[in-house]
Each structure stands twice: as structure tokens, then as C-alpha cells.
Amino acid sequence: MKPYVLAGFQMIGLNGMIGASWLDPDDTSVAFTDLDYWIGIARQLDDAGFDFLFFADSYGFPGLDGEPLAATVREGRSIPQADPVTVVSALAAATRDLGYVVTASTTVEKPAALARRFATLDHFTKGRIGWNIVTGSQGATAASLMGEEVTPHDLRYDKADDYLELCLKLWESSWRTDAVVADRASGVWADPEGVRSISHDGPFHQAKGILNVPPSPQRTPLLVQAGTSGRGCEYAGRNAEVVFVAGGPHEVVARRVQNIRDAAVAAGRPADSITIVAGVMFLVAPTEEEAIAKHERMLSLSSYDGAAAIFAGNTGVDLLQFDQDAPLPHDLSTELGLSNLQRYLGTAEQPGPLVREIVDDFRRTGLNGSVFVGTPEQVADETEAFVAATGVDGFLVQPNVVPATYDDFIGLLLPELRARGLVRESRADSADPGAPATTLRERLFPGAGAHLPDTHYGAALRWS
């Protein structure tokens, strides 16, 4: 078995994927506006050998009809949330190997602006940057904030296809590989014959000009995506190198994983060209009783109204407006977080869970869908069973209390996983701790090179 891919999950705000865990006296996330707080987290994950730190983000907020929901404001859940791009350069300077995946939407700004920012970050991180492509997290409130209408779900992905293709042209086609000369003797910084304007006349985006940033270590950042609806899988199959899926029952996750791999094959790519990581919360302790106590403490800070508010912000569906003792209509749909709604829908023949059961499940598992609770040996067993049953390649470690969640994962669980050969060594424990750092793409796909693989359609755009 190849080593698990391990990533830490964060957003620039109060911590707590499930409940308002900032209320826990051991949690330090109230310091989220202090840069030193983020440097500490990044160094901890870097020293432990994590592959990357994933930053979720949205311009929107949990709300309905453009108004924030009181429970989320009161409990500090997804409100506040600051911009993660602003911290990445500082974190990269403080770490050596850890990659950084930053969420950015294809519905908020022009493609050329985003392409320029990520090319710059790829330079400043020495090739350790990835882009988590979203088409509209908390899309209703984000659209309202930007003075726009909500774009229908599948149309957002059509626009995102065009958006990414334009970005790829800027990253891959604007500069020839050997264009930069930097020759003081001749006074030539770059060969004019090696820099050219790209032209894009797509169905949604148009552009003509150059990317005013020379080729970066990866040229294109690592491409990450998280949608698992039918159209989301199709998008992932064509575009993504890494896909983040929610946890949940083994059979549900396995079906999503297979759908993504099938979509890659349908797009003319190998099934294993996409690395898939599942979002899971790990509550680990020396004894089972202590782990259960941590779980109970977490749930005590997770309210029914707060869970319903987060669900509403993600899906646009206010569960509190339905009969709590009946299932949701099986044909209910949304133009927002469709995957999280479909997670709870039944059929005409087999109704789904009661609404109160949905809220309670969401209160217990949140957006991630899986919580592993137990001793290091028990949780390691659970990871092995999960990977064997679902086919995922690793885990996005979602936090409860910071830094305690990471302290326990690193101090208690990682030694057990390493003893079983399930995760790679940290740099400090490796046979060659002085080996040069690699790009994020090379770290996740050893031997494949720093640039997009030839099987990705974007590679054909490269001007070499």
C-alpha cells in the first residue's frame, strides 16, 4: 500500500468543523487574526511530515435571503472568515516541505487576476502551491454580496471549465520555457521571441495578452477540486489532480471515489491520475474512555440550531422550515451545495431520514461526514478499513480543538501509522534529511515531474 496522503484542514477564522469548539479552554483559534498563530500550525504540520495545509474559503456566509443566520453569528461558525491568500507567503517562508492549497472561486473575479496571483505564489512558495477550485461556496450570500444573481449549479461548472482553460493558457502558453535569459552582458532579460500574447474567446470569458509573471516552478499550480455531484465529477475527471471528498458510510464514499475515477477515464486520463483524500475528524487519546470523553465534549458544544444554520448556508435549504418528524421531499434540489443535500435524500420508494435525524447527524459529523474516535490502535485500524473499503488515497485531517487535534494526531496516531508503514517518514526521521524540497505536485506524484502530466489536457497548451 502506498503511504497515505495527509493534509491539515483550516479556514482563517474560529476553529470548529463540528460545533463551536473555540469555547473549549484548550482551543487557541480565537487568535486567528495573529500571523504567529498560523506560522505555528504550519511549522507543526511541516515538522510532522504532512503533505499540505488546505485552506477553505468563501466570500459568502451561512445565511438566507442575504441575511446572516443568528446561530452562526452567535456561535462564531463560518463567521468570521478572513482571506487565506494573505498568509501563504509568510507560512511558506517559515516551512520547508509543506504545501499550501488555497480555495478560490471561479465566480468572483476575472481569470487573469487569479492566474497572476497563483503564479506569484508558486514562485514565492518554490512550487508548493495548489488551487482548490470552487464554483461558489455559500454561493447565494456570496452572489448577493457581489451584486449578482445565483448561477445555476451545472452552469457554474460550464463557466468554471472555460475559466480554467483561460488560466491554463496564461500559465502554459504565454512564456516559452527558455524565454528568461537574465544575461547582464548582453542586456537581455528575456527573449522577445519567447513571450507572446494568448487569445481566448470562450463561451463565458475572453482575453488577449500575456501573463506578466515568468514561468514558475510548477507553471500551473496543483489543481484541486471538491465537487462530487454528477457535474462535479465530470469537472474533476477533466481538470483535477486532487479531489477532496466528504467522509461518511464506506459504500457512499466508495461510490463517489469510483465516479471520480470513471470520469477521469472518460476524459482520456488514467484512473489513478487523481489523488482522492477524504475529510475526517480524528479524536485520539491514550485510552478509549478519554477519546470518548473528547467526543462528548465536542458534541456538547454543537447545537441543533447551529448545525441547521451551517447546512442552510452550504445548501440553501433551511431544515428548520420542514416538518422535523418527516423526511425531506425526495425530489428536493438546490443550486448550491448539491452533494451535501443529496447525502440525505431518499427515493419515492425508500424515503430518506427524518429531518430531525438529518440535523442531528449533521450536528455530529458536520460537512466532513466521518469522525474516528479511539486509541491510536483503534483509529489506525479504522483508517485501514476505510481506505480498503473506499479506495481513497489519504485524509484531510479536520480539526476540533487547535492545536490539540493536531497534537494528538501527531503525537499519538502518527507513530502507530508509521509503525504499520501507512505514512511516509518526516524529514527529520528520513535517511536524507538534507535532500532538497520538492514541488507540491512532485510530492503527491513522485517521479511525475513538477509540471502538469502529459495526460492532462493543459499540458498540450505548453509552449516549449
Short mmCIF file of C-alpha atoms in Angstrom, two decimals:
data_model
loop_
_atom_site.label_atom_id
_atom_site.label_comp_id
_atom_site.label_asym_id
_atom_site.label_seq_id
_atom_site.Cartn_x
_atom_site.Cartn_y
_atom_site.Cartn_z
CA MET A 1 0.00 0.00 0.00
CA LYS A 2 1.32 3.45 -0.88
CA PRO A 3 1.60 5.91 2.03
CA TYR A 4 -1.45 7.93 2.95
CA VAL A 5 -1.58 11.50 1.72
CA LEU A 6 -2.04 13.69 4.82
CA ALA A 7 -3.28 17.25 4.85
CA GLY A 8 -4.43 19.63 7.54
CA PHE A 9 -7.72 21.46 7.08
CA GLN A 10 -8.23 25.05 8.19
CA MET A 11 -10.03 28.26 7.40
CA ILE A 12 -8.89 31.70 8.52
CA GLY A 13 -11.43 32.01 11.28
CA LEU A 14 -12.58 30.44 14.51
CA ASN A 15 -11.90 26.74 14.58
CA GLY A 16 -14.51 24.02 14.80
CA MET A 17 -15.71 21.82 11.97
CA ILE A 18 -18.32 20.44 14.35
CA GLY A 19 -19.73 22.82 16.91
CA ALA A 20 -18.30 25.96 18.47
CA SER A 21 -15.08 24.43 19.74
CA TRP A 22 -13.50 27.84 20.29
CA LEU A 23 -15.43 27.69 23.57
CA ASP A 24 -13.15 24.87 24.72
CA PRO A 25 -10.49 26.37 27.03
CA ASP A 26 -7.78 24.37 25.21
CA ASP A 27 -8.62 25.90 21.83
CA THR A 28 -6.46 28.78 20.57
CA SER A 29 -8.28 29.66 17.35
CA VAL A 30 -9.55 32.96 18.77
CA ALA A 31 -6.05 34.12 17.75
CA PHE A 32 -6.87 33.58 14.06
CA THR A 33 -6.01 37.22 13.23
CA ASP A 34 -2.47 36.74 14.59
CA LEU A 35 0.03 35.63 11.92
CA ASP A 36 2.14 33.84 14.54
CA TYR A 37 -0.82 31.52 15.19
CA TRP A 38 -0.74 30.33 11.56
CA ILE A 39 3.04 30.05 11.47
CA GLY A 40 2.82 27.75 14.50
CA ILE A 41 0.27 25.47 12.82
CA ALA A 42 2.24 25.37 9.56
CA ARG A 43 5.50 24.50 11.31
CA GLN A 44 3.81 21.79 13.35
CA LEU A 45 2.43 20.10 10.23
CA ASP A 46 5.66 20.59 8.29
CA ASP A 47 7.78 19.01 11.03
CA ALA A 48 5.36 16.08 11.25
CA GLY A 49 5.63 15.32 7.52
CA PHE A 50 2.15 16.40 6.40
CA ASP A 51 1.87 16.89 2.65
CA PHE A 52 -0.10 20.12 2.59
CA LEU A 53 -2.25 22.56 4.53
CA PHE A 54 -5.66 23.08 2.94
CA PHE A 55 -7.43 26.42 3.39
CA ALA A 56 -11.19 26.52 2.83
CA ASP A 57 -12.60 29.92 1.99
CA SER A 58 -15.69 31.77 0.84
CA TYR A 59 -16.78 35.35 0.32
CA GLY A 60 -20.21 34.19 1.42
CA PHE A 61 -21.55 33.26 4.83
CA PRO A 62 -24.23 30.98 6.23
CA GLY A 63 -27.41 32.88 5.56
CA LEU A 64 -30.78 33.01 3.86
CA ASP A 65 -32.16 35.82 1.70
CA GLY A 66 -28.87 37.68 2.03
CA GLU A 67 -29.03 37.87 5.82
CA PRO A 68 -26.65 36.03 8.18
CA LEU A 69 -28.23 33.37 10.36
CA ALA A 70 -28.23 34.35 14.02
CA ALA A 71 -26.88 30.99 15.21
CA THR A 72 -23.75 31.26 13.09
CA VAL A 73 -23.01 34.80 14.27
CA ARG A 74 -23.65 33.89 17.90
CA GLU A 75 -21.59 30.69 17.78
CA GLY A 76 -18.82 32.00 15.52
CA ARG A 77 -19.35 29.33 12.84
CA SER A 78 -18.08 30.41 9.39
CA ILE A 79 -18.50 33.98 10.58
CA PRO A 80 -15.82 35.39 10.80
CA GLN A 81 -13.68 34.14 7.90
CA ALA A 82 -10.67 36.04 6.53
CA ASP A 83 -8.69 35.66 3.28
CA PRO A 84 -6.15 32.77 3.34
CA VAL A 85 -4.12 34.06 0.38
CA THR A 86 -2.75 36.77 2.64
CA VAL A 87 -0.87 34.34 4.91
CA VAL A 88 0.60 31.83 2.43
CA SER A 89 3.85 33.62 1.61
CA ALA A 90 4.67 34.03 5.30
CA LEU A 91 3.90 30.37 6.01
CA ALA A 92 5.99 29.20 3.06
CA ALA A 93 8.93 31.23 4.34
CA ALA A 94 8.60 29.58 7.75
CA THR A 95 8.43 25.99 6.43
CA ARG A 96 10.38 23.81 4.03
CA ASP A 97 8.27 20.97 2.64
CA LEU A 98 4.63 21.67 3.48
CA GLY A 99 2.43 22.53 0.51
CA TYR A 100 -0.44 25.02 0.60
CA VAL A 101 -3.78 24.57 -1.14
CA VAL A 102 -5.89 27.73 -1.23
CA THR A 103 -9.56 27.89 -2.15
CA ALA A 104 -10.57 30.44 -4.77
CA SER A 105 -13.85 30.72 -6.65
CA THR A 106 -14.37 30.89 -10.39
CA THR A 107 -17.37 33.16 -9.90
CA VAL A 108 -15.87 36.14 -8.08
CA GLU A 109 -13.01 37.62 -10.10
CA LYS A 110 -11.56 37.62 -13.63
CA PRO A 111 -9.41 34.60 -14.59
CA ALA A 112 -6.32 36.70 -15.43
CA ALA A 113 -6.25 38.19 -11.91
CA LEU A 114 -6.38 34.77 -10.30
CA ALA A 115 -3.79 33.33 -12.71
CA ARG A 116 -1.36 36.13 -11.85
CA ARG A 117 -1.83 35.67 -8.10
CA PHE A 118 -1.26 31.92 -8.16
CA ALA A 119 1.75 32.21 -10.48
CA THR A 120 3.26 34.66 -7.99
CA LEU A 121 2.51 32.34 -5.08
CA ASP A 122 4.06 29.43 -6.94
CA HIS A 123 7.30 31.43 -7.13
CA PHE A 124 7.19 32.57 -3.50
CA THR A 125 6.43 29.05 -2.22
CA LYS A 126 9.05 27.45 -4.50
CA GLY A 127 6.37 25.39 -6.20
CA ARG A 128 4.37 24.37 -3.15
CA ILE A 129 1.04 25.98 -4.06
CA GLY A 130 -2.24 24.41 -5.11
CA TRP A 131 -5.58 25.90 -6.13
CA ASN A 132 -8.78 24.41 -4.71
CA ILE A 133 -11.22 25.28 -7.48
CA VAL A 134 -14.72 26.06 -6.24
CA THR A 135 -17.63 27.34 -8.28
CA GLY A 136 -19.50 29.01 -5.42
CA SER A 137 -19.08 28.10 -1.75
CA GLN A 138 -22.06 29.54 0.18
CA GLY A 139 -22.99 30.80 -3.27
CA ALA A 140 -26.24 32.63 -2.51
CA THR A 141 -24.76 35.05 0.00
CA ALA A 142 -21.53 35.42 -2.00
CA ALA A 143 -23.52 36.29 -5.13
CA SER A 144 -25.67 38.75 -3.21
CA LEU A 145 -22.57 40.37 -1.72
CA MET A 146 -21.11 40.82 -5.21
CA GLY A 147 -24.40 42.17 -6.57
CA GLU A 148 -25.02 39.16 -8.81
CA GLU A 149 -27.66 36.51 -9.29
CA VAL A 150 -27.05 32.89 -8.24
CA THR A 151 -25.82 30.93 -11.26
CA PRO A 152 -27.49 27.53 -11.73
CA HIS A 153 -25.40 24.63 -10.42
CA ASP A 154 -24.39 22.94 -13.69
CA LEU A 155 -23.88 26.25 -15.48
CA ARG A 156 -21.35 27.23 -12.80
CA TYR A 157 -19.29 24.21 -13.82
CA ASP A 158 -19.59 25.11 -17.51
CA LYS A 159 -18.24 28.55 -16.64
CA ALA A 160 -15.52 27.00 -14.48
CA ASP A 161 -14.34 24.84 -17.41
CA ASP A 162 -13.92 27.97 -19.52
CA TYR A 163 -12.33 29.85 -16.62
CA LEU A 164 -9.68 27.19 -16.02
CA GLU A 165 -8.89 26.82 -19.71
CA LEU A 166 -8.10 30.54 -19.88
CA CYS A 167 -5.91 30.29 -16.76
CA LEU A 168 -4.08 27.31 -18.27
CA LYS A 169 -3.36 29.26 -21.44
CA LEU A 170 -1.85 32.07 -19.37
CA TRP A 171 0.25 29.71 -17.25
CA GLU A 172 1.34 27.35 -20.01
CA SER A 173 1.25 29.28 -23.30
CA SER A 174 2.35 32.84 -22.61
CA TRP A 175 6.05 32.15 -21.93
CA ARG A 176 8.34 29.75 -23.74
CA THR A 177 10.21 27.51 -21.32
CA ASP A 178 13.61 29.06 -22.12
CA ALA A 179 12.42 32.65 -22.59
CA VAL A 180 14.10 34.08 -19.47
CA VAL A 181 17.80 34.70 -20.22
CA ALA A 182 18.79 37.21 -17.49
CA ASP A 183 22.10 37.93 -19.27
CA ARG A 184 23.75 41.09 -17.94
CA ALA A 185 26.49 41.01 -20.57
CA SER A 186 24.04 41.26 -23.45
CA GLY A 187 21.48 43.28 -21.56
CA VAL A 188 18.79 40.74 -22.35
CA TRP A 189 16.46 39.75 -19.57
CA ALA A 190 14.05 37.74 -21.72
CA ASP A 191 13.94 36.78 -25.37
CA PRO A 192 11.12 38.77 -27.00
CA GLU A 193 10.51 35.81 -29.30
CA GLY A 194 9.75 33.73 -26.22
CA VAL A 195 6.91 35.86 -24.86
CA ARG A 196 3.60 36.05 -26.69
CA SER A 197 0.01 37.06 -26.14
CA ILE A 198 -2.55 34.35 -25.66
CA SER A 199 -6.00 34.69 -27.15
CA HIS A 200 -9.09 33.18 -25.58
CA ASP A 201 -12.59 33.58 -26.91
CA GLY A 202 -14.61 31.17 -24.82
CA PRO A 203 -18.34 30.95 -24.22
CA PHE A 204 -18.04 32.90 -20.94
CA HIS A 205 -14.57 34.51 -20.80
CA GLN A 206 -12.48 36.44 -23.30
CA ALA A 207 -8.88 37.62 -23.02
CA LYS A 208 -5.89 38.67 -25.11
CA GLY A 209 -2.47 39.44 -23.64
CA ILE A 210 0.38 37.97 -21.63
CA LEU A 211 0.68 36.73 -18.08
CA ASN A 212 3.04 39.33 -16.65
CA VAL A 213 4.78 36.74 -14.44
CA PRO A 214 7.54 34.47 -15.81
CA PRO A 215 7.11 30.68 -15.62
CA SER A 216 7.01 29.45 -12.03
CA PRO A 217 8.35 26.12 -10.71
CA GLN A 218 5.08 24.27 -11.42
CA ARG A 219 3.85 26.70 -14.11
CA THR A 220 0.30 25.60 -13.22
CA PRO A 221 -0.49 25.21 -9.50
CA LEU A 222 -1.63 21.80 -8.33
CA LEU A 223 -5.32 21.62 -9.34
CA VAL A 224 -7.65 20.56 -6.52
CA GLN A 225 -11.44 20.25 -6.53
CA ALA A 226 -14.16 19.06 -4.17
CA GLY A 227 -17.47 18.66 -6.02
CA THR A 228 -18.97 15.16 -6.17
CA SER A 229 -22.30 15.83 -7.84
CA GLY A 230 -22.68 14.39 -11.34
CA ARG A 231 -21.43 17.58 -12.98
CA GLY A 232 -18.81 18.00 -10.26
CA CYS A 233 -17.38 14.54 -11.00
CA GLU A 234 -17.28 15.33 -14.70
CA TYR A 235 -15.36 18.52 -13.94
CA ALA A 236 -12.94 16.64 -11.70
CA GLY A 237 -12.37 13.96 -14.33
CA ARG A 238 -11.28 16.56 -16.88
CA ASN A 239 -9.43 19.02 -14.65
CA ALA A 240 -8.49 17.90 -11.14
CA GLU A 241 -5.29 16.32 -9.88
CA VAL A 242 -6.53 16.04 -6.29
CA VAL A 243 -10.16 15.69 -5.19
CA PHE A 244 -11.41 16.20 -1.64
CA VAL A 245 -14.47 14.10 -0.77
CA ALA A 246 -16.54 14.14 2.39
CA GLY A 247 -16.36 11.13 4.65
CA GLY A 248 -19.39 9.08 5.59
CA PRO A 249 -20.52 5.47 5.17
CA HIS A 250 -17.98 3.34 3.33
CA GLU A 251 -20.33 2.46 0.50
CA VAL A 252 -21.23 6.12 -0.13
CA VAL A 253 -17.60 7.25 -0.22
CA ALA A 254 -16.61 4.27 -2.40
CA ARG A 255 -19.30 5.18 -4.92
CA ARG A 256 -18.06 8.77 -5.08
CA VAL A 257 -14.47 7.64 -5.50
CA GLN A 258 -15.42 5.30 -8.33
CA ASN A 259 -17.45 8.01 -10.03
CA ILE A 260 -14.45 10.34 -9.98
CA ARG A 261 -12.08 7.71 -11.34
CA ASP A 262 -14.58 6.77 -14.05
CA ALA A 263 -14.84 10.44 -15.01
CA ALA A 264 -11.04 10.65 -15.38
CA VAL A 265 -11.06 7.67 -17.73
CA ALA A 266 -13.93 9.19 -19.70
CA ALA A 267 -11.80 12.34 -20.10
CA GLY A 268 -8.94 10.28 -21.53
CA ARG A 269 -6.85 10.20 -18.36
CA PRO A 270 -5.67 7.26 -16.23
CA ALA A 271 -7.95 6.40 -13.31
CA ASP A 272 -5.06 6.94 -10.89
CA SER A 273 -4.21 10.39 -12.27
CA ILE A 274 -6.40 11.84 -9.49
CA THR A 275 -5.42 11.56 -5.83
CA ILE A 276 -8.51 11.43 -3.60
CA VAL A 277 -8.49 12.47 0.06
CA ALA A 278 -11.39 12.14 2.49
CA GLY A 279 -12.25 14.71 5.14
CA VAL A 280 -12.19 13.04 8.56
CA MET A 281 -12.02 14.30 12.13
CA PHE A 282 -9.66 12.33 14.39
CA LEU A 283 -10.26 12.25 18.14
CA VAL A 284 -7.40 10.20 19.56
CA ALA A 285 -6.41 9.58 23.18
CA PRO A 286 -4.28 7.08 25.13
CA THR A 287 -7.44 5.27 26.30
CA GLU A 288 -10.81 4.67 24.69
CA GLU A 289 -12.54 6.34 27.63
CA GLU A 290 -10.52 9.53 27.17
CA ALA A 291 -11.26 9.58 23.45
CA ILE A 292 -14.99 9.16 24.07
CA ALA A 293 -14.84 11.99 26.60
CA LYS A 294 -13.29 14.24 23.94
CA HIS A 295 -16.07 13.29 21.55
CA GLU A 296 -18.76 14.03 24.12
CA ARG A 297 -17.14 17.37 24.92
CA MET A 298 -17.16 18.28 21.21
CA LEU A 299 -20.82 17.34 20.83
CA SER A 300 -21.75 19.36 23.91
CA LEU A 301 -20.58 22.45 22.00
CA SER A 302 -22.54 21.57 18.85
CA SER A 303 -26.08 22.90 18.91
CA TYR A 304 -29.11 21.79 16.87
CA ASP A 305 -29.76 25.32 15.56
CA GLY A 306 -26.09 25.85 14.75
CA ALA A 307 -25.92 22.65 12.70
CA ALA A 308 -29.07 23.60 10.79
CA ALA A 309 -27.61 27.04 10.08
CA ILE A 310 -24.39 25.63 8.64
CA PHE A 311 -26.43 23.23 6.49
CA ALA A 312 -28.57 26.13 5.24
CA GLY A 313 -25.52 28.20 4.40
CA ASN A 314 -23.99 25.36 2.39
CA THR A 315 -27.11 24.10 0.60
CA GLY A 316 -29.62 26.94 0.70
CA VAL A 317 -32.07 24.56 2.41
CA ASP A 318 -33.41 25.63 5.81
CA LEU A 319 -34.11 22.37 7.59
CA LEU A 320 -35.91 24.16 10.41
CA GLN A 321 -38.72 25.11 7.99
CA PHE A 322 -39.63 21.46 7.36
CA ASP A 323 -41.62 19.02 9.48
CA GLN A 324 -38.95 17.71 11.83
CA ASP A 325 -40.63 14.29 12.00
CA ALA A 326 -40.85 13.67 8.25
CA PRO A 327 -38.20 13.04 5.57
CA LEU A 328 -37.22 15.72 3.06
CA PRO A 329 -39.04 15.54 -0.28
CA HIS A 330 -37.07 13.04 -2.35
CA ASP A 331 -37.05 15.38 -5.37
CA LEU A 332 -35.75 18.40 -3.43
CA SER A 333 -32.92 20.16 -5.27
CA THR A 334 -30.67 23.17 -4.89
CA GLU A 335 -28.35 25.31 -6.98
CA LEU A 336 -25.84 25.48 -4.10
CA GLY A 337 -24.20 22.60 -2.18
CA LEU A 338 -25.96 19.82 -4.05
CA SER A 339 -23.70 17.00 -2.79
CA ASN A 340 -24.47 17.72 0.87
CA LEU A 341 -28.21 17.80 0.15
CA GLN A 342 -28.14 14.57 -1.86
CA ARG A 343 -26.39 12.91 1.07
CA TYR A 344 -29.75 12.89 2.91
CA LEU A 345 -32.34 12.42 0.16
CA GLY A 346 -34.24 9.17 -0.28
CA THR A 347 -36.38 7.99 -3.16
CA ALA A 348 -40.12 7.67 -3.72
CA GLU A 349 -39.85 4.00 -2.79
CA GLN A 350 -37.39 4.40 0.08
CA PRO A 351 -37.72 7.71 1.96
CA GLY A 352 -34.64 9.28 3.49
CA PRO A 353 -34.07 10.01 7.19
CA LEU A 354 -36.34 12.28 9.20
CA VAL A 355 -35.38 15.94 9.20
CA ARG A 356 -34.52 15.87 12.89
CA GLU A 357 -32.26 12.87 12.18
CA ILE A 358 -30.58 14.85 9.41
CA VAL A 359 -29.93 17.80 11.69
CA ASP A 360 -28.64 15.54 14.45
CA ASP A 361 -26.37 13.67 12.04
CA PHE A 362 -25.06 16.97 10.71
CA ARG A 363 -24.61 18.16 14.31
CA ARG A 364 -22.45 15.09 14.98
CA THR A 365 -20.50 14.83 11.71
CA GLY A 366 -20.71 18.24 10.02
CA LEU A 367 -19.60 18.74 6.45
CA ASN A 368 -16.91 16.07 6.75
CA GLY A 369 -19.19 13.11 7.47
CA SER A 370 -16.73 10.93 9.44
CA VAL A 371 -15.33 11.09 12.97
CA PHE A 372 -12.80 8.48 14.09
CA VAL A 373 -12.72 8.12 17.88
CA GLY A 374 -10.47 5.86 19.94
CA THR A 375 -6.96 4.83 20.91
CA PRO A 376 -4.14 5.06 18.37
CA GLU A 377 -4.51 1.35 17.61
CA GLN A 378 -8.30 1.59 17.19
CA VAL A 379 -8.14 4.66 14.96
CA ALA A 380 -5.30 3.21 12.87
CA ASP A 381 -7.46 0.11 12.33
CA GLU A 382 -10.32 2.37 11.29
CA THR A 383 -8.17 4.21 8.74
CA GLU A 384 -7.07 0.92 7.19
CA ALA A 385 -10.65 -0.34 6.95
CA PHE A 386 -11.80 2.97 5.46
CA VAL A 387 -9.09 3.05 2.78
CA ALA A 388 -9.62 -0.62 1.89
CA ALA A 389 -13.38 -0.15 1.54
CA THR A 390 -13.41 3.20 -0.27
CA GLY A 391 -10.22 3.44 -2.33
CA VAL A 392 -9.24 6.89 -1.08
CA ASP A 393 -5.56 7.83 -1.07
CA GLY A 394 -5.42 9.65 2.24
CA PHE A 395 -7.06 12.04 4.66
CA LEU A 396 -7.79 15.71 5.13
CA VAL A 397 -7.40 15.94 8.91
CA GLN A 398 -10.18 18.23 10.05
CA PRO A 399 -9.78 19.99 13.39
CA ASN A 400 -11.79 20.07 16.54
CA VAL A 401 -9.58 21.84 19.09
CA VAL A 402 -6.41 23.53 17.82
CA PRO A 403 -3.65 22.71 18.46
CA ALA A 404 -4.84 19.71 20.48
CA THR A 405 -6.34 17.86 17.49
CA TYR A 406 -3.00 18.05 15.68
CA ASP A 407 -1.02 17.38 18.87
CA ASP A 408 -2.91 14.11 19.39
CA PHE A 409 -2.78 13.09 15.75
CA ILE A 410 0.97 13.73 15.54
CA GLY A 411 1.99 12.53 18.99
CA LEU A 412 -0.31 9.50 19.34
CA LEU A 413 -1.60 8.34 15.96
CA LEU A 414 1.29 9.08 13.60
CA PRO A 415 3.75 6.75 15.39
CA GLU A 416 1.22 3.91 15.07
CA LEU A 417 0.58 4.67 11.40
CA ARG A 418 4.32 4.82 10.71
CA ALA A 419 4.90 1.55 12.52
CA ARG A 420 2.41 -0.02 10.11
CA GLY A 421 4.08 1.59 7.09
CA LEU A 422 0.97 3.64 6.29
CA VAL A 423 2.52 7.12 6.17
CA ARG A 424 5.82 8.47 4.95
CA GLU A 425 8.59 9.47 7.33
CA SER A 426 9.00 13.04 8.38
CA ARG A 427 12.09 14.81 7.08
CA ALA A 428 13.76 14.59 10.50
CA ASP A 429 13.37 10.80 10.50
CA SER A 430 14.30 10.22 6.86
CA ALA A 431 17.61 8.76 5.72
CA ASP A 432 18.42 12.00 3.88
CA PRO A 433 17.04 14.94 5.88
CA GLY A 434 19.10 17.36 3.80
CA ALA A 435 17.52 16.38 0.47
CA PRO A 436 16.13 19.34 -1.47
CA ALA A 437 12.45 20.12 -1.12
CA THR A 438 10.18 19.19 -4.00
CA THR A 439 7.21 20.92 -5.55
CA LEU A 440 3.77 20.01 -4.25
CA ARG A 441 2.97 18.16 -7.48
CA GLU A 442 6.14 16.06 -7.22
CA ARG A 443 5.42 15.32 -3.58
CA LEU A 444 1.98 13.89 -4.37
CA PHE A 445 3.02 12.26 -7.65
CA PRO A 446 6.63 11.12 -7.14
CA GLY A 447 8.60 10.83 -10.35
CA ALA A 448 5.97 12.62 -12.43
CA GLY A 449 7.75 15.98 -12.60
CA ALA A 450 6.87 19.46 -11.47
CA HIS A 451 4.59 20.31 -14.38
CA LEU A 452 1.16 19.09 -15.46
CA PRO A 453 1.38 15.49 -16.68
CA ASP A 454 1.08 14.82 -20.40
CA THR A 455 -2.26 13.11 -19.78
CA HIS A 456 -3.81 16.41 -18.63
CA TYR A 457 -5.23 18.48 -21.47
CA GLY A 458 -3.50 21.58 -20.12
CA ALA A 459 -0.07 20.11 -20.90
CA ALA A 460 -0.80 20.36 -24.60
CA LEU A 461 -1.04 24.14 -24.24
CA ARG A 462 2.57 24.47 -23.07
CA TRP A 463 4.85 26.48 -25.35
CA SER A 464 8.14 24.60 -25.27
#
